[in-house]
Short mmCIF file of C-alpha atoms in Angstrom, two decimals:
data_model
loop_
_atom_site.label_atom_id
_atom_site.label_comp_id
_atom_site.label_asym_id
_atom_site.label_seq_id
_atom_site.Cartn_x
_atom_site.Cartn_y
_atom_site.Cartn_z
CA MET Z 84 40.49 -119.15 -156.25
CA SER Z 85 40.96 -121.13 -159.90
CA PHE Z 86 39.07 -124.06 -161.21
CA SER Z 87 42.40 -126.06 -161.11
CA GLN Z 88 42.94 -124.98 -157.50
CA TYR Z 89 39.87 -125.86 -156.75
CA LEU Z 90 40.57 -129.85 -158.43
CA ARG Z 91 43.55 -129.89 -156.19
CA ASP Z 92 42.12 -129.33 -153.01
CA GLN Z 93 39.30 -132.03 -153.57
CA GLY Z 94 42.46 -134.42 -154.70
CA SER Z 95 41.81 -136.50 -151.13
CA PHE Z 96 37.87 -137.16 -152.63
CA PHE Z 97 39.22 -138.29 -155.64
CA VAL Z 98 41.71 -140.88 -154.21
CA PHE Z 99 38.45 -141.57 -152.47
CA TYR Z 100 36.72 -142.07 -155.70
CA ILE Z 101 38.97 -144.08 -156.91
CA ILE Z 102 39.75 -146.91 -154.18
CA LEU Z 103 35.71 -147.08 -154.58
CA MET Z 104 35.63 -147.62 -157.98
CA GLY Z 105 38.15 -149.99 -157.99
CA ILE Z 106 36.72 -152.34 -155.21
CA VAL Z 107 33.60 -152.09 -157.25
CA THR Z 108 35.20 -153.10 -160.65
CA ILE Z 109 36.78 -156.25 -158.66
CA MET Z 110 33.83 -157.10 -157.05
CA THR Z 111 31.68 -157.15 -160.30
CA ALA Z 112 34.51 -158.85 -162.91
CA VAL Z 113 34.66 -161.18 -159.66
CA GLY Z 114 31.23 -161.82 -160.13
CA ALA Z 115 29.83 -161.80 -163.84
CA GLU Z 116 29.49 -165.06 -165.39
CA SER Z 117 29.40 -163.86 -168.99
CA LEU Z 118 31.23 -161.48 -170.96
CA TYR Z 119 28.17 -159.03 -171.44
CA GLU Z 120 28.02 -158.79 -167.69
CA ALA Z 121 31.45 -157.75 -167.08
CA HIS Z 122 30.63 -154.73 -169.84
CA ASN Z 123 28.56 -153.12 -167.14
CA VAL Z 124 31.71 -151.87 -165.40
CA VAL Z 125 32.23 -150.21 -168.12
CA TYR Z 126 28.09 -148.11 -167.61
CA ILE Z 127 28.72 -147.92 -164.35
CA HIS Z 128 32.31 -146.09 -164.44
CA THR Z 129 30.80 -143.54 -166.92
CA ILE Z 130 27.52 -142.87 -164.96
CA GLY Z 131 29.83 -142.54 -161.79
CA LEU Z 132 32.27 -139.76 -163.64
CA PHE Z 133 29.10 -138.41 -164.81
CA ILE Z 134 28.03 -138.10 -161.06
CA VAL Z 135 31.43 -136.33 -159.98
CA LEU Z 136 32.41 -134.26 -162.98
CA VAL Z 137 28.55 -132.84 -161.36
CA TYR Z 138 29.16 -132.72 -158.09
CA ILE Z 139 32.45 -130.98 -158.30
CA LEU Z 140 31.19 -128.12 -161.40
CA ILE Z 141 27.95 -127.88 -158.48
CA GLY Z 142 30.47 -127.55 -156.11
CA TYR Z 143 32.80 -124.79 -157.69
CA TYR Z 144 30.71 -122.87 -158.93
CA ARG Z 145 28.44 -122.58 -155.44
CA ARG Z 146 31.41 -121.74 -153.46
CA MET Z 147 33.09 -119.39 -156.48
CA SER Z 148 31.19 -116.61 -155.38
CA PHE Z 149 32.36 -116.84 -151.99
CA TYR Z 150 36.42 -117.91 -153.06
CA ARG Z 151 36.53 -114.70 -155.45
CA GLU Z 152 35.22 -111.79 -152.95
CA LEU Z 153 37.82 -113.36 -150.50
CA ASN Z 154 40.13 -113.61 -152.70
CA ASP Z 155 39.31 -109.45 -153.57
CA LEU Z 156 39.59 -108.47 -149.83
CA ALA Z 157 42.67 -110.12 -149.28
CA GLY Z 158 43.93 -107.06 -152.05
CA THR Z 159 42.49 -104.74 -151.28
CA GLY Z 160 44.23 -104.49 -147.01
CA HIS Z 161 40.94 -103.73 -146.26
CA GLU Z 162 41.66 -102.61 -142.67
CA GLU Z 163 38.16 -104.05 -141.35
CA PHE Z 164 38.74 -106.95 -143.41
CA LEU Z 165 35.96 -109.39 -141.16
CA ALA Z 166 32.59 -107.02 -141.47
CA ALA Z 167 33.48 -107.01 -144.91
CA MET Z 168 33.86 -110.80 -145.41
CA PRO Z 169 31.88 -112.43 -147.88
CA LYS Z 170 28.87 -114.69 -145.62
CA PRO Z 171 29.83 -118.19 -144.70
CA GLN Z 172 28.33 -120.81 -147.03
CA ASN Z 173 28.84 -123.51 -145.15
CA ASN Z 174 30.31 -125.26 -141.31
CA GLU Z 175 33.45 -125.27 -142.15
CA GLN Z 176 33.43 -121.83 -143.89
CA GLN Z 177 31.80 -120.37 -140.16
CA LEU Z 178 34.49 -121.65 -138.07
CA TYR Z 179 36.86 -120.63 -139.88
CA VAL Z 180 35.47 -117.02 -139.68
CA LYS Z 181 34.67 -117.45 -135.95
CA LEU Z 182 38.77 -118.61 -135.18
CA LEU Z 183 39.75 -114.96 -137.19
CA LYS Z 184 37.05 -112.72 -135.06
CA LYS Z 185 38.50 -114.70 -131.96
CA LEU Z 186 41.94 -113.92 -133.74
CA ARG Z 187 41.19 -110.00 -134.41
CA ASP Z 188 39.76 -110.14 -130.68
CA THR Z 189 43.14 -111.28 -129.06
CA HIS Z 190 45.30 -109.20 -131.08
CA VAL Z 191 43.04 -105.97 -130.62
CA ARG Z 192 43.09 -106.62 -127.01
CA GLN Z 193 46.93 -106.86 -127.15
CA LEU Z 194 47.22 -103.68 -128.70
CA GLN Z 195 45.61 -102.01 -127.00
CA SER Z 196 47.37 -103.37 -123.56
CA LEU Z 197 50.64 -102.33 -125.34
CA HIS Z 198 48.72 -98.67 -126.47
CA THR Z 199 48.21 -98.28 -122.55
CA GLU Z 200 51.75 -99.52 -121.25
CA MET Z 201 53.51 -96.90 -124.13
CA LYS Z 202 51.20 -93.72 -122.98
CA ASP Z 203 52.34 -94.91 -119.30
CA HIS Z 204 56.06 -94.80 -120.07
CA GLN Z 205 55.19 -91.64 -121.72
CA ASP Z 206 53.43 -90.17 -119.56
CA PHE Z 207 56.19 -91.03 -116.51
CA ILE Z 208 58.94 -90.06 -118.32
CA ALA Z 209 57.33 -86.40 -119.30
CA SER Z 210 56.27 -86.69 -115.31
CA TRP Z 211 59.84 -87.79 -114.16
CA ILE Z 212 61.33 -84.82 -116.04
CA HIS Z 213 59.44 -82.17 -115.06
CA GLU Z 214 60.34 -83.04 -111.91
CA VAL Z 215 63.86 -83.76 -112.08
CA LYS Z 216 64.48 -80.61 -113.83
CA VAL Z 217 63.23 -78.41 -110.17
CA PRO Z 218 66.11 -79.72 -108.52
CA ILE Z 219 68.55 -79.58 -111.30
CA ALA Z 220 67.62 -75.99 -111.34
CA ALA Z 221 67.76 -75.24 -107.48
CA SER Z 222 71.34 -76.61 -107.64
CA ARG Z 223 72.29 -74.10 -110.82
CA LEU Z 224 71.20 -71.48 -108.72
CA LEU Z 225 72.72 -72.24 -105.89
CA MET Z 226 75.82 -72.52 -107.08
CA GLU Z 227 75.06 -69.17 -108.89
CA THR Z 228 74.17 -67.04 -105.80
CA GLY Z 229 76.61 -69.04 -103.68
CA GLY Z 230 79.92 -67.09 -104.74
CA GLU Z 231 83.09 -67.99 -104.93
CA ILE Z 232 83.58 -69.25 -102.03
CA ALA Z 233 80.23 -71.68 -100.80
CA THR Z 234 79.08 -71.47 -97.15
CA LYS Z 235 77.69 -74.58 -95.29
CA SER Z 236 74.14 -73.63 -95.77
CA THR Z 237 74.89 -73.29 -99.24
CA ILE Z 238 76.76 -76.86 -99.54
CA ASP Z 239 73.89 -78.23 -97.42
CA LYS Z 240 71.39 -77.10 -100.09
CA LEU Z 241 73.14 -78.07 -103.03
CA GLU Z 242 73.25 -81.51 -100.78
CA ASP Z 243 69.61 -82.01 -100.42
CA GLU Z 244 68.79 -81.33 -104.29
CA ILE Z 245 71.13 -83.67 -105.59
CA ASP Z 246 69.88 -86.43 -103.20
CA ARG Z 247 66.56 -85.37 -104.32
CA ILE Z 248 67.67 -85.86 -108.19
CA GLU Z 249 69.71 -89.41 -106.78
CA ASN Z 250 66.25 -90.41 -105.41
CA TYR Z 251 64.38 -89.47 -108.85
CA VAL Z 252 66.84 -91.41 -110.88
CA GLU Z 253 66.16 -94.52 -108.83
CA GLN Z 254 63.40 -94.34 -108.92
CA ALA Z 255 63.07 -94.59 -113.24
CA LEU Z 256 66.06 -97.26 -112.83
CA TYR Z 257 63.41 -99.31 -110.96
CA TYR Z 258 60.35 -98.29 -112.68
CA SER Z 259 62.29 -99.54 -116.27
CA ARG Z 260 63.00 -103.08 -114.68
CA ILE Z 261 59.90 -103.56 -113.00
CA ASP Z 262 58.42 -105.46 -116.02
CA SER Z 263 61.95 -107.56 -116.13
CA PHE Z 264 61.17 -108.28 -112.49
CA SER Z 265 61.19 -112.07 -112.29
CA LYS Z 266 64.72 -112.37 -113.50
CA ASP Z 267 66.01 -110.35 -111.16
CA TYR Z 268 65.12 -111.28 -107.38
CA PHE Z 269 66.06 -113.79 -105.03
CA ILE Z 270 63.84 -114.92 -102.20
CA MET Z 271 65.55 -115.34 -99.01
CA GLU Z 272 65.58 -115.05 -94.71
CA VAL Z 273 66.61 -111.45 -94.07
CA LEU Z 274 67.03 -109.29 -90.94
CA LEU Z 275 64.95 -106.16 -90.98
CA ASP Z 276 67.09 -104.45 -88.57
CA PRO Z 277 70.00 -103.42 -90.82
CA LEU Z 278 67.50 -102.55 -93.69
CA VAL Z 279 66.29 -100.28 -91.59
CA LYS Z 280 69.09 -98.22 -90.38
CA LYS Z 281 70.55 -98.46 -93.91
CA THR Z 282 67.76 -96.66 -95.09
CA VAL Z 283 67.87 -94.06 -92.35
CA LYS Z 284 71.36 -93.72 -92.77
CA LYS Z 285 70.80 -92.85 -96.28
CA TYR Z 286 68.63 -90.21 -95.41
CA ALA Z 287 70.12 -89.02 -92.23
CA LYS Z 288 71.19 -85.40 -93.45
CA THR Z 289 66.99 -85.37 -93.70
CA PHE Z 290 66.62 -86.09 -90.60
CA ILE Z 291 69.28 -83.70 -88.99
CA ASP Z 292 68.59 -80.64 -91.01
CA LYS Z 293 64.50 -81.27 -89.88
CA LYS Z 294 65.61 -82.20 -86.89
CA ILE Z 295 63.36 -85.10 -87.01
CA ARG Z 296 63.52 -88.31 -84.80
CA PHE Z 297 63.95 -91.61 -84.98
CA HIS Z 298 62.68 -94.54 -82.83
CA MET Z 299 63.13 -97.83 -84.03
CA ASP Z 300 61.62 -100.36 -81.90
CA ASP Z 301 63.50 -104.20 -81.85
CA THR Z 302 63.55 -105.38 -85.09
CA LEU Z 303 65.92 -108.14 -85.10
CA GLN Z 304 62.88 -110.09 -86.82
CA ALA Z 305 63.76 -111.99 -90.26
CA VAL Z 306 61.35 -112.25 -92.78
CA HIS Z 307 61.61 -113.74 -96.47
CA THR Z 308 62.42 -111.59 -99.19
CA ASP Z 309 64.31 -109.82 -101.59
CA SER Z 310 66.78 -107.66 -99.53
CA LYS Z 311 67.20 -105.51 -102.82
CA TRP Z 312 64.07 -105.03 -104.06
CA LEU Z 313 63.08 -104.41 -100.08
CA ARG Z 314 65.33 -101.92 -99.54
CA PHE Z 315 63.80 -99.84 -102.42
CA ILE Z 316 60.88 -100.40 -100.58
CA LEU Z 317 61.73 -99.13 -97.20
CA ASP Z 318 63.42 -96.16 -98.99
CA GLN Z 319 60.45 -94.62 -101.07
CA ILE Z 320 58.30 -94.59 -97.60
CA VAL Z 321 60.83 -93.22 -95.75
CA PHE Z 322 61.38 -90.38 -98.54
CA ASN Z 323 57.58 -89.75 -98.31
CA SER Z 324 57.95 -89.78 -94.29
CA LEU Z 325 60.64 -87.15 -94.24
CA LYS Z 326 58.72 -85.07 -96.86
CA TYR Z 327 55.33 -85.08 -95.37
CA THR Z 328 56.91 -84.35 -92.04
CA GLU Z 329 57.52 -81.10 -90.03
CA PRO Z 330 60.57 -80.26 -88.91
CA GLY Z 331 60.82 -81.34 -85.40
CA GLY Z 332 58.50 -84.33 -85.79
CA GLU Z 333 59.31 -88.00 -85.71
CA ILE Z 334 59.52 -91.29 -87.36
CA SER Z 335 59.65 -94.22 -85.79
CA VAL Z 336 59.55 -98.28 -86.87
CA ARG Z 337 57.95 -100.91 -84.92
CA PHE Z 338 57.35 -104.79 -86.11
CA GLU Z 339 53.98 -107.01 -85.31
CA GLU Z 340 53.19 -110.47 -86.00
CA ASP Z 341 49.97 -112.95 -85.35
CA HIS Z 342 49.40 -116.35 -86.42
CA LYS Z 343 48.63 -114.73 -90.00
CA GLU Z 344 52.02 -112.78 -90.81
CA LYS Z 345 54.44 -110.42 -89.68
CA ARG Z 346 54.15 -106.42 -90.22
CA LEU Z 347 56.46 -103.85 -90.41
CA LEU Z 348 55.03 -100.81 -89.86
CA ILE Z 349 56.72 -96.96 -90.58
CA GLN Z 350 54.67 -94.07 -88.79
CA ASP Z 351 55.40 -90.22 -88.66
CA ASN Z 352 53.12 -87.68 -87.48
CA GLY Z 353 53.62 -85.81 -90.57
CA ILE Z 354 50.69 -84.10 -92.34
CA GLY Z 355 48.53 -87.50 -92.92
CA ILE Z 356 45.99 -87.96 -95.97
CA LYS Z 357 43.19 -87.03 -96.45
CA GLU Z 358 41.06 -89.90 -96.10
CA GLU Z 359 39.13 -89.16 -99.44
CA GLU Z 360 42.53 -89.91 -100.89
CA LEU Z 361 43.81 -92.47 -98.85
CA HIS Z 362 42.64 -95.33 -101.29
CA ARG Z 363 44.35 -93.85 -104.20
CA VAL Z 364 47.75 -93.14 -102.55
CA PHE Z 365 49.51 -96.31 -103.69
CA GLU Z 366 47.79 -95.13 -107.73
CA LYS Z 367 50.65 -93.91 -110.16
CA GLY Z 368 50.62 -90.66 -110.78
CA PHE Z 369 48.48 -89.70 -107.82
CA THR Z 370 49.60 -86.96 -105.77
CA GLY Z 371 46.60 -85.67 -103.84
CA SER Z 372 46.29 -82.31 -102.46
CA THR Z 373 49.04 -82.69 -100.37
CA GLY Z 374 51.28 -83.73 -103.13
CA ARG Z 375 50.34 -81.16 -105.09
CA ARG Z 376 50.69 -78.47 -102.22
CA TYR Z 377 53.77 -79.49 -101.81
CA SER Z 378 54.98 -79.69 -105.29
CA LYS Z 379 57.62 -82.21 -105.37
CA SER Z 380 55.69 -85.19 -105.82
CA THR Z 381 55.71 -87.19 -109.07
CA GLY Z 382 53.29 -90.19 -107.40
CA ILE Z 383 55.34 -92.51 -108.45
CA GLY Z 384 57.17 -93.12 -105.31
CA LEU Z 385 54.18 -95.50 -103.48
CA TYR Z 386 53.25 -96.80 -106.97
CA LEU Z 387 56.63 -98.46 -107.53
CA ALA Z 388 56.63 -99.68 -104.05
CA LYS Z 389 53.33 -101.53 -103.97
CA GLN Z 390 54.00 -103.06 -107.57
CA LEU Z 391 57.15 -104.20 -106.30
CA ALA Z 392 55.95 -105.45 -103.00
CA LEU Z 393 53.33 -107.23 -104.46
CA LYS Z 394 56.17 -109.33 -107.09
CA LEU Z 395 57.54 -110.11 -103.58
CA ASP Z 396 54.27 -111.67 -102.55
CA HIS Z 397 54.32 -109.29 -99.80
CA ASP Z 398 51.54 -106.01 -99.73
CA LEU Z 399 51.24 -102.47 -98.49
CA SER Z 400 48.82 -101.20 -96.42
CA ILE Z 401 48.58 -97.30 -94.80
CA GLN Z 402 46.19 -95.81 -92.64
CA SER Z 403 45.88 -91.92 -92.03
CA GLU Z 404 44.91 -89.18 -89.69
CA GLU Z 405 44.85 -85.60 -91.37
CA GLY Z 406 47.15 -83.65 -89.44
CA LEU Z 407 48.13 -86.02 -86.94
CA HIS Z 408 49.93 -89.05 -88.55
CA THR Z 409 50.69 -91.75 -91.49
CA THR Z 410 51.64 -95.19 -90.86
CA VAL Z 411 52.63 -97.72 -93.45
CA PHE Z 412 52.15 -101.66 -93.12
CA ILE Z 413 54.68 -103.56 -95.28
CA HIS Z 414 53.07 -107.01 -94.63
CA PHE Z 415 54.91 -110.43 -94.97
CA PRO Z 416 52.76 -113.46 -95.01
CA LYS Z 417 53.93 -115.86 -93.08
CA TYR Z 418 54.56 -119.99 -92.74
CA ARG Z 419 55.30 -119.90 -96.51
CA ASN Z 420 58.23 -122.17 -98.48
CA TYR Z 421 60.42 -120.28 -100.66
CA TYR Z 422 62.98 -121.74 -102.81
CA PRO Z 423 65.63 -120.83 -105.10
CA PHE Z 424 65.06 -120.59 -108.81
CA ASP Z 425 65.89 -124.20 -110.27
CA TYR Z 426 65.41 -125.66 -106.84
CA ASP Z 427 63.62 -128.60 -106.50
CA PRO Z 428 62.53 -129.94 -103.24
CA GLY Z 429 62.23 -133.41 -104.00
CA GLY Z 430 65.67 -133.45 -105.36
#
């Protein structure tokens, strides 16, 4: 900072000094009984101006080293500029340095969050591409070995692989929307029965091919939810149940309710989950020993289902016993008022 810039920064001080000296001049002139006493104003101004100039010069030279180091630092583009900053000389400078450190910490946290998010997206895309290549390769192989006239068995297998690709694409689509979820949901009273039936119908072919029985208790129950997102959650849960239930098994759906909440239970008598892995099944990318054994799991379906459930103010939990059964619970809170966007209950 040059001396002229420093003087401009002291503008308010000079204004105060001028006003003060003006008042002193008026009071001295009014109270003077002779011309000699009036001349004292000149001495007062001279001494006052001298003191002010000394004050300004001392102040500038005291801060000059700080300003010079700061200016040099700004010109170098030093990445760790806070560590290289000159030591504050007064409380004001200390406050600015404190503020800069706080801004730096906030910026670092935001960068780390963005980096983690970007890495998660990259990991998901890499995993997704790897997984979707499997049914694509299987489809190509079926077409090449099926001959000119495809048998019903070949067509069925081809449909299975296409369904698998469709599920992966749907997962990717919902994964891409999860950050903008707040713009695309509408809570209203929804009957569970039609939603469950649509999910079962979607995977009807797999039910038939694997001869898996389906049983549903009375689910003519209404919950407050968004039907589109809940349908996706149901699809992911049933898709997993079908994947890990052996041919001839059973998947059942029933409804429970108590004073606290409503619950939809989807239970299968499949291979189950190891107890030590149970608490991790909703983690992103977690496939566990079961997923690795079946080698067709991305570990993203249940993660997405859990995240979407939480955004809808629902929740998911799971109980399982290896080799016997797995039950996924969708929890719906009770006695909760939902209002559409921009709805004023008092309006």
